mmCIF file of C-alpha atoms in Angstrom:
data_model
loop_
_atom_site.group_PDB
_atom_site.id
_atom_site.type_symbol
_atom_site.label_atom_id
_atom_site.label_comp_id
_atom_site.label_asym_id
_atom_site.label_seq_id
_atom_site.Cartn_x
_atom_site.Cartn_y
_atom_site.Cartn_z
ATOM 1 C CA UNK A 1 0.000 0.000 0.000
ATOM 2 C CA UNK A 2 3.063 2.213 0.300
ATOM 3 C CA UNK A 3 6.487 2.880 -1.203
ATOM 4 C CA UNK A 4 9.384 4.652 0.489
ATOM 5 C CA UNK A 5 13.110 5.403 0.366
ATOM 6 C CA UNK A 6 15.492 5.769 3.338
ATOM 7 C CA UNK A 7 19.022 7.159 2.979
ATOM 8 C CA UNK A 8 22.021 8.814 4.566
ATOM 9 C CA UNK A 9 23.957 11.678 2.989
ATOM 10 C CA UNK A 10 27.667 10.845 3.438
ATOM 11 C CA UNK A 11 28.647 14.484 2.863
ATOM 12 C CA UNK A 12 26.518 15.993 5.637
ATOM 13 C CA UNK A 13 25.625 12.994 7.790
ATOM 14 C CA UNK A 14 21.933 13.867 7.453
ATOM 15 C CA UNK A 15 19.475 10.960 7.305
ATOM 16 C CA UNK A 16 15.965 10.890 5.934
ATOM 17 C CA UNK A 17 12.957 9.205 4.408
ATOM 18 C CA UNK A 18 10.435 10.011 1.677
ATOM 19 C CA UNK A 19 7.200 8.028 1.361
ATOM 20 C CA UNK A 20 3.947 7.987 -0.603
ATOM 21 C CA UNK A 21 0.769 5.950 -0.369
ATOM 22 C CA UNK A 22 -2.920 5.763 -1.169
ATOM 23 C CA UNK A 23 -3.882 6.358 2.450
ATOM 24 C CA UNK A 24 -4.714 9.565 4.267
ATOM 25 C CA UNK A 25 -1.729 11.272 5.934
ATOM 26 C CA UNK A 26 0.990 8.672 5.351
ATOM 27 C CA UNK A 27 3.432 11.030 7.074
ATOM 28 C CA UNK A 28 1.683 10.239 10.349
ATOM 29 C CA UNK A 29 1.842 6.470 9.925
ATOM 30 C CA UNK A 30 5.035 5.315 8.184
ATOM 31 C CA UNK A 31 8.135 7.491 8.731
ATOM 32 C CA UNK A 32 9.998 7.910 11.979
ATOM 33 C CA UNK A 33 13.271 9.696 12.682
ATOM 34 C CA UNK A 34 15.370 10.948 15.589
ATOM 35 C CA UNK A 35 18.334 13.265 15.125
ATOM 36 C CA UNK A 36 21.538 11.522 16.098
ATOM 37 C CA UNK A 37 19.802 8.125 16.182
ATOM 38 C CA UNK A 38 18.287 6.942 12.896
ATOM 39 C CA UNK A 39 15.353 6.667 10.539
ATOM 40 C CA UNK A 40 12.731 3.938 10.180
ATOM 41 C CA UNK A 41 9.916 3.024 7.822
ATOM 42 C CA UNK A 42 7.048 0.933 9.209
ATOM 43 C CA UNK A 43 4.718 -0.166 6.407
ATOM 44 C CA UNK A 44 2.009 -2.628 5.384
ATOM 45 C CA UNK A 45 0.194 -3.910 8.473
ATOM 46 C CA UNK A 46 2.969 -3.378 10.994
ATOM 47 C CA UNK A 47 2.043 -2.576 14.573
ATOM 48 C CA UNK A 48 1.628 1.180 14.990
ATOM 49 C CA UNK A 49 4.118 1.386 17.856
ATOM 50 C CA UNK A 50 6.865 -0.557 16.103
ATOM 51 C CA UNK A 51 8.579 2.567 14.719
ATOM 52 C CA UNK A 52 9.184 4.003 18.176
ATOM 53 C CA UNK A 53 10.410 0.617 19.398
ATOM 54 C CA UNK A 54 12.921 0.392 16.554
ATOM 55 C CA UNK A 55 14.209 3.924 17.208
ATOM 56 C CA UNK A 56 14.535 3.115 20.899
ATOM 57 C CA UNK A 57 16.555 0.058 19.901
ATOM 58 C CA UNK A 58 18.903 2.151 17.801
ATOM 59 C CA UNK A 59 19.306 4.686 20.609
ATOM 60 C CA UNK A 60 20.210 1.834 22.968
ATOM 61 C CA UNK A 61 22.995 0.686 20.641
ATOM 62 C CA UNK A 62 21.207 -1.950 18.584
ATOM 63 C CA UNK A 63 22.167 -2.477 14.956
ATOM 64 C CA UNK A 64 19.651 -2.195 12.109
ATOM 65 C CA UNK A 65 20.175 -5.814 11.125
ATOM 66 C CA UNK A 66 19.609 -7.114 14.669
ATOM 67 C CA UNK A 67 16.518 -4.957 15.164
ATOM 68 C CA UNK A 68 15.007 -5.999 11.841
ATOM 69 C CA UNK A 69 15.791 -9.648 12.515
ATOM 70 C CA UNK A 70 14.085 -9.448 15.897
ATOM 71 C CA UNK A 71 10.984 -7.823 14.389
ATOM 72 C CA UNK A 72 10.920 -10.390 11.584
ATOM 73 C CA UNK A 73 10.584 -13.192 14.142
ATOM 74 C CA UNK A 74 7.419 -11.686 15.626
ATOM 75 C CA UNK A 75 4.575 -13.994 14.608
ATOM 76 C CA UNK A 76 1.857 -11.337 14.786
ATOM 77 C CA UNK A 77 3.719 -9.187 12.247
ATOM 78 C CA UNK A 78 3.500 -11.477 9.197
ATOM 79 C CA UNK A 79 2.087 -8.565 7.170
ATOM 80 C CA UNK A 80 4.739 -6.120 8.297
ATOM 81 C CA UNK A 81 7.322 -4.292 6.151
ATOM 82 C CA UNK A 82 10.118 -2.358 7.842
ATOM 83 C CA UNK A 83 13.415 -0.635 7.101
ATOM 84 C CA UNK A 84 15.919 0.728 9.624
ATOM 85 C CA UNK A 85 18.839 3.114 8.986
ATOM 86 C CA UNK A 86 21.327 4.322 11.596
ATOM 87 C CA UNK A 87 23.507 7.436 11.588
ATOM 88 C CA UNK A 88 26.541 5.570 10.234
ATOM 89 C CA UNK A 89 24.644 4.465 7.122
ATOM 90 C CA UNK A 90 24.062 0.865 8.158
ATOM 91 C CA UNK A 91 20.684 -0.246 6.883
ATOM 92 C CA UNK A 92 18.461 -3.316 6.954
ATOM 93 C CA UNK A 93 14.983 -4.059 5.639
ATOM 94 C CA UNK A 94 12.485 -6.884 5.712
ATOM 95 C CA UNK A 95 9.239 -7.661 3.918
ATOM 96 C CA UNK A 96 6.978 -10.045 5.803
ATOM 97 C CA UNK A 97 5.589 -13.115 4.018
ATOM 98 C CA UNK A 98 2.063 -11.763 4.388
ATOM 99 C CA UNK A 99 2.753 -8.388 2.737
ATOM 100 C CA UNK A 100 0.590 -7.479 -0.205
ATOM 101 C CA UNK A 101 2.063 -8.201 -3.655
ATOM 102 C CA UNK A 102 3.600 -6.635 -5.673
ATOM 103 C CA UNK A 103 5.988 -6.088 -2.728
ATOM 104 C CA UNK A 104 9.629 -6.209 -1.689
ATOM 105 C CA UNK A 105 12.696 -4.162 -0.803
ATOM 106 C CA UNK A 106 16.126 -3.362 -2.247
ATOM 107 C CA UNK A 107 19.130 -2.308 -0.158
ATOM 108 C CA UNK A 108 21.942 -0.210 -1.619
ATOM 109 C CA UNK A 109 24.954 1.653 -0.281
ATOM 110 C CA UNK A 110 23.515 3.735 2.552
ATOM 111 C CA UNK A 111 19.945 3.575 1.291
ATOM 112 C CA UNK A 112 17.013 1.259 0.785
ATOM 113 C CA UNK A 113 13.713 1.300 -1.095
ATOM 114 C CA UNK A 114 10.670 -0.738 -0.095
ATOM 115 C CA UNK A 115 7.048 -1.039 -1.059
ATOM 116 C CA UNK A 116 3.939 -3.190 -1.088
ATOM 117 C CA UNK A 117 0.770 -3.342 -3.200
ATOM 118 C CA UNK A 118 2.784 -1.713 -5.956
ATOM 119 C CA UNK A 119 1.494 -0.909 -9.412
ATOM 120 C CA UNK A 120 4.312 -2.815 -11.127
ATOM 121 C CA UNK A 121 7.500 -4.782 -10.512
ATOM 122 C CA UNK A 122 9.446 -1.786 -11.892
ATOM 123 C CA UNK A 123 8.689 0.533 -8.973
ATOM 124 C CA UNK A 124 11.513 -0.460 -6.617
ATOM 125 C CA UNK A 125 14.236 -0.887 -9.286
ATOM 126 C CA UNK A 126 13.326 2.531 -10.709
ATOM 127 C CA UNK A 127 13.591 4.106 -7.264
ATOM 128 C CA UNK A 128 16.912 2.413 -6.536
ATOM 129 C CA UNK A 129 18.460 3.355 -9.876
ATOM 130 C CA UNK A 130 17.311 6.944 -9.592
ATOM 131 C CA UNK A 131 18.553 7.487 -6.062
ATOM 132 C CA UNK A 132 21.960 6.053 -6.942
ATOM 133 C CA UNK A 133 22.243 8.085 -10.154
ATOM 134 C CA UNK A 134 21.034 11.587 -9.321
ATOM 135 C CA UNK A 135 23.119 14.366 -7.821
ATOM 136 C CA UNK A 136 21.998 16.962 -5.316
ATOM 137 C CA UNK A 137 21.343 17.188 -1.613
ATOM 138 C CA UNK A 138 19.543 14.474 0.317
ATOM 139 C CA UNK A 139 15.984 15.896 0.045
ATOM 140 C CA UNK A 140 16.328 16.261 -3.726
ATOM 141 C CA UNK A 141 17.590 12.706 -4.124
ATOM 142 C CA UNK A 142 14.852 11.284 -1.897
ATOM 143 C CA UNK A 143 12.189 13.132 -3.865
ATOM 144 C CA UNK A 144 13.703 12.072 -7.187
ATOM 145 C CA UNK A 145 13.522 8.431 -6.107
ATOM 146 C CA UNK A 146 9.952 8.847 -4.882
ATOM 147 C CA UNK A 147 8.955 10.460 -8.177
ATOM 148 C CA UNK A 148 10.595 7.627 -10.122
ATOM 149 C CA UNK A 149 8.566 5.135 -8.111
ATOM 150 C CA UNK A 150 5.373 7.011 -8.835
ATOM 151 C CA UNK A 151 6.093 7.141 -12.568
ATOM 152 C CA UNK A 152 6.867 3.403 -12.589
ATOM 153 C CA UNK A 153 3.470 2.527 -11.122
ATOM 154 C CA UNK A 154 3.418 3.722 -7.529
ATOM 155 C CA UNK A 155 0.655 2.425 -5.277
ATOM 156 C CA UNK A 156 -1.650 0.018 -7.109
ATOM 157 C CA UNK A 157 -4.736 1.691 -5.615
ATOM 158 C CA UNK A 158 -3.835 5.239 -6.586
ATOM 159 C CA UNK A 159 -2.463 8.377 -4.941
ATOM 160 C CA UNK A 160 -3.377 10.281 -1.807
ATOM 161 C CA UNK A 161 -0.510 11.377 0.445
ATOM 162 C CA UNK A 162 3.263 11.792 0.658
ATOM 163 C CA UNK A 163 5.845 12.990 3.156
ATOM 164 C CA UNK A 164 9.549 13.717 3.554
ATOM 165 C CA UNK A 165 11.431 13.791 6.852
ATOM 166 C CA UNK A 166 15.158 14.628 7.068
ATOM 167 C CA UNK A 167 17.100 15.011 10.319
ATOM 168 C CA UNK A 168 20.676 15.588 11.374
ATOM 169 C CA UNK A 169 23.017 12.736 12.126
ATOM 170 C CA UNK A 170 23.990 14.633 15.287
ATOM 171 C CA UNK A 171 21.920 14.774 18.485
ATOM 172 C CA UNK A 172 19.733 17.860 18.951
ATOM 173 C CA UNK A 173 20.815 20.806 21.097
ATOM 174 C CA UNK A 174 19.125 23.870 22.571
ATOM 175 C CA UNK A 175 20.201 25.772 19.468
ATOM 176 C CA UNK A 176 19.298 23.145 16.874
ATOM 177 C CA UNK A 177 16.479 20.603 17.076
ATOM 178 C CA UNK A 178 18.139 18.611 14.304
ATOM 179 C CA UNK A 179 15.111 18.604 11.976
ATOM 180 C CA UNK A 180 16.187 19.640 8.502
ATOM 181 C CA UNK A 181 12.909 19.031 6.677
ATOM 182 C CA UNK A 182 9.471 17.813 7.725
ATOM 183 C CA UNK A 183 6.928 18.270 4.933
ATOM 184 C CA UNK A 184 3.645 16.427 4.404
ATOM 185 C CA UNK A 185 0.895 16.281 1.815
ATOM 186 C CA UNK A 186 -2.017 14.563 3.524
ATOM 187 C CA UNK A 187 -4.650 14.461 0.766
ATOM 188 C CA UNK A 188 -3.940 15.233 -2.889
ATOM 189 C CA UNK A 189 -4.537 13.859 -6.354
ATOM 190 C CA UNK A 190 -0.785 14.120 -7.050
ATOM 191 C CA UNK A 191 0.920 14.100 -3.643
ATOM 192 C CA UNK A 192 4.473 13.436 -4.865
ATOM 193 C CA UNK A 193 4.391 16.431 -7.209
ATOM 194 C CA UNK A 194 2.841 18.549 -4.458
ATOM 195 C CA UNK A 195 5.578 17.461 -2.062
ATOM 196 C CA UNK A 196 8.171 18.582 -4.611
ATOM 197 C CA UNK A 197 6.507 21.993 -4.789
ATOM 198 C CA UNK A 198 6.642 22.317 -1.002
ATOM 199 C CA UNK A 199 10.325 21.384 -1.042
ATOM 200 C CA UNK A 200 10.976 24.135 -3.606
ATOM 201 C CA UNK A 201 9.044 26.613 -1.479
ATOM 202 C CA UNK A 202 11.084 25.715 1.591
ATOM 203 C CA UNK A 203 14.254 26.173 -0.452
ATOM 204 C CA UNK A 204 13.023 29.625 -1.484
ATOM 205 C CA UNK A 205 12.547 30.592 2.171
ATOM 206 C CA UNK A 206 15.983 29.242 3.125
ATOM 207 C CA UNK A 207 17.759 30.936 0.208
ATOM 208 C CA UNK A 208 15.717 34.152 0.397
ATOM 209 C CA UNK A 209 14.527 33.743 -3.163
ATOM 210 C CA UNK A 210 12.148 36.694 -2.963
ATOM 211 C CA UNK A 211 11.111 36.537 -6.607
ATOM 212 C CA UNK A 212 9.795 33.001 -6.143
ATOM 213 C CA UNK A 213 8.197 33.865 -2.810
ATOM 214 C CA UNK A 214 6.438 36.839 -4.407
ATOM 215 C CA UNK A 215 4.639 34.287 -6.588
ATOM 216 C CA UNK A 216 4.139 31.291 -4.303
ATOM 217 C CA UNK A 217 4.091 32.511 -0.688
ATOM 218 C CA UNK A 218 0.675 32.920 0.993
ATOM 219 C CA UNK A 219 -1.274 35.693 -0.686
ATOM 220 C CA UNK A 220 -1.152 38.052 2.263
ATOM 221 C CA UNK A 221 2.666 38.022 2.303
ATOM 222 C CA UNK A 222 3.354 38.218 -1.428
ATOM 223 C CA UNK A 223 3.540 42.019 -1.494
ATOM 224 C CA UNK A 224 6.215 41.911 1.207
ATOM 225 C CA UNK A 225 8.340 39.539 -0.850
ATOM 226 C CA UNK A 226 7.666 41.580 -3.983
ATOM 227 C CA UNK A 227 9.081 44.619 -2.160
ATOM 228 C CA UNK A 228 12.156 42.649 -1.079
ATOM 229 C CA UNK A 229 12.644 41.258 -4.592
ATOM 230 C CA UNK A 230 12.350 44.724 -6.126
ATOM 231 C CA UNK A 231 14.792 46.061 -3.535
ATOM 232 C CA UNK A 232 17.376 43.413 -4.438
ATOM 233 C CA UNK A 233 17.105 44.543 -8.080
ATOM 234 C CA UNK A 234 17.321 48.232 -7.200
ATOM 235 C CA UNK A 235 13.784 48.707 -8.587
ATOM 236 C CA UNK A 236 12.575 51.744 -6.649
ATOM 237 C CA UNK A 237 9.190 51.950 -8.356
ATOM 238 C CA UNK A 238 8.579 48.236 -7.774
ATOM 239 C CA UNK A 239 9.317 48.704 -4.076
ATOM 240 C CA UNK A 240 6.969 51.667 -3.871
ATOM 241 C CA UNK A 241 4.087 49.796 -5.503
ATOM 242 C CA UNK A 242 4.548 46.768 -3.266
ATOM 243 C CA UNK A 243 4.664 48.853 -0.085
ATOM 244 C CA UNK A 244 1.568 50.769 -1.097
ATOM 245 C CA UNK A 245 -0.258 47.482 -1.631
ATOM 246 C CA UNK A 246 0.900 46.258 1.784
ATOM 247 C CA UNK A 247 -0.306 49.407 3.563
ATOM 248 C CA UNK A 248 -3.772 48.907 2.103
ATOM 249 C CA UNK A 249 -4.089 45.651 4.016
ATOM 250 C CA UNK A 250 -5.559 46.051 7.532
ATOM 251 C CA UNK A 251 -2.865 46.039 10.192
ATOM 252 C CA UNK A 252 0.136 45.973 7.859
ATOM 253 C CA UNK A 253 1.153 49.622 8.373
ATOM 254 C CA UNK A 254 1.547 48.986 12.090
ATOM 255 C CA UNK A 255 3.466 45.776 11.392
ATOM 256 C CA UNK A 256 5.839 47.608 9.061
ATOM 257 C CA UNK A 257 6.600 50.117 11.807
ATOM 258 C CA UNK A 258 7.467 47.319 14.247
ATOM 259 C CA UNK A 259 9.815 45.815 11.641
ATOM 260 C CA UNK A 260 11.775 49.024 11.149
ATOM 261 C CA UNK A 261 14.936 47.420 12.522
ATOM 262 C CA UNK A 262 14.809 44.372 10.247
ATOM 263 C CA UNK A 263 17.869 44.443 7.978
ATOM 264 C CA UNK A 264 15.879 43.335 4.942
ATOM 265 C CA UNK A 265 13.334 46.127 5.299
ATOM 266 C CA UNK A 266 16.094 48.623 6.088
ATOM 267 C CA UNK A 267 17.396 47.997 2.574
ATOM 268 C CA UNK A 268 13.927 48.743 1.217
ATOM 269 C CA UNK A 269 13.807 51.999 3.201
ATOM 270 C CA UNK A 270 17.219 53.069 1.971
ATOM 271 C CA UNK A 271 16.180 52.520 -1.624
ATOM 272 C CA UNK A 272 13.153 54.767 -1.181
ATOM 273 C CA UNK A 273 15.209 57.181 0.924
#
């Protein structure tokens, strides 16, 4: 009923999972991750608490292979499908004998793909090949593999939800919770594509791509990003128009006054000077 990819980025040490399924809110059910510990996928008809148990096992020093082997011996989990990745890149997966065909898993160097009730036997090989072949950071590679799986057949029943969860390989601190990306599409006719759009939007926020944000940010904030984009281009008239549009919105004039010390808006003010 689900297909997913787990992986570690050897360059950054980040670890993550991307998953899609024809169920509501797959991001609530399948992926689990703890910064500095590992990532797990718990699919098919696995017990709902198994993900937390596997992460606890990793935190206690267990290896992915030992944890998967122990879960595989549980008689009540014949329909289960699991994958476990630790922060060093060790990974193990298992597909229970009662999982829904087409089903299975493939383990590569620091990553694995797994799925059940798949639309074709090409889904997992396509995901594996794509993840191994594409360049980019970990979220981009995870999403590329997920998209390849969807194009190869995806979930036999159709499409509904998708999620991506990426965390640091280091334990969290007061300054950094270790969560690099946590995006979910709970109900959509094309959840993998929608997840890709959310990833691009997050990238725009992180990279301060104001031109993109002026188009795709929530409507109420687009004029703000249009002003910042115009400021970065030295477009005084563009800044003026955007600020005028912002001041017409109830409450925004007061908000602009409170943001007078913000370095980004200071650049806008200097341009209008």
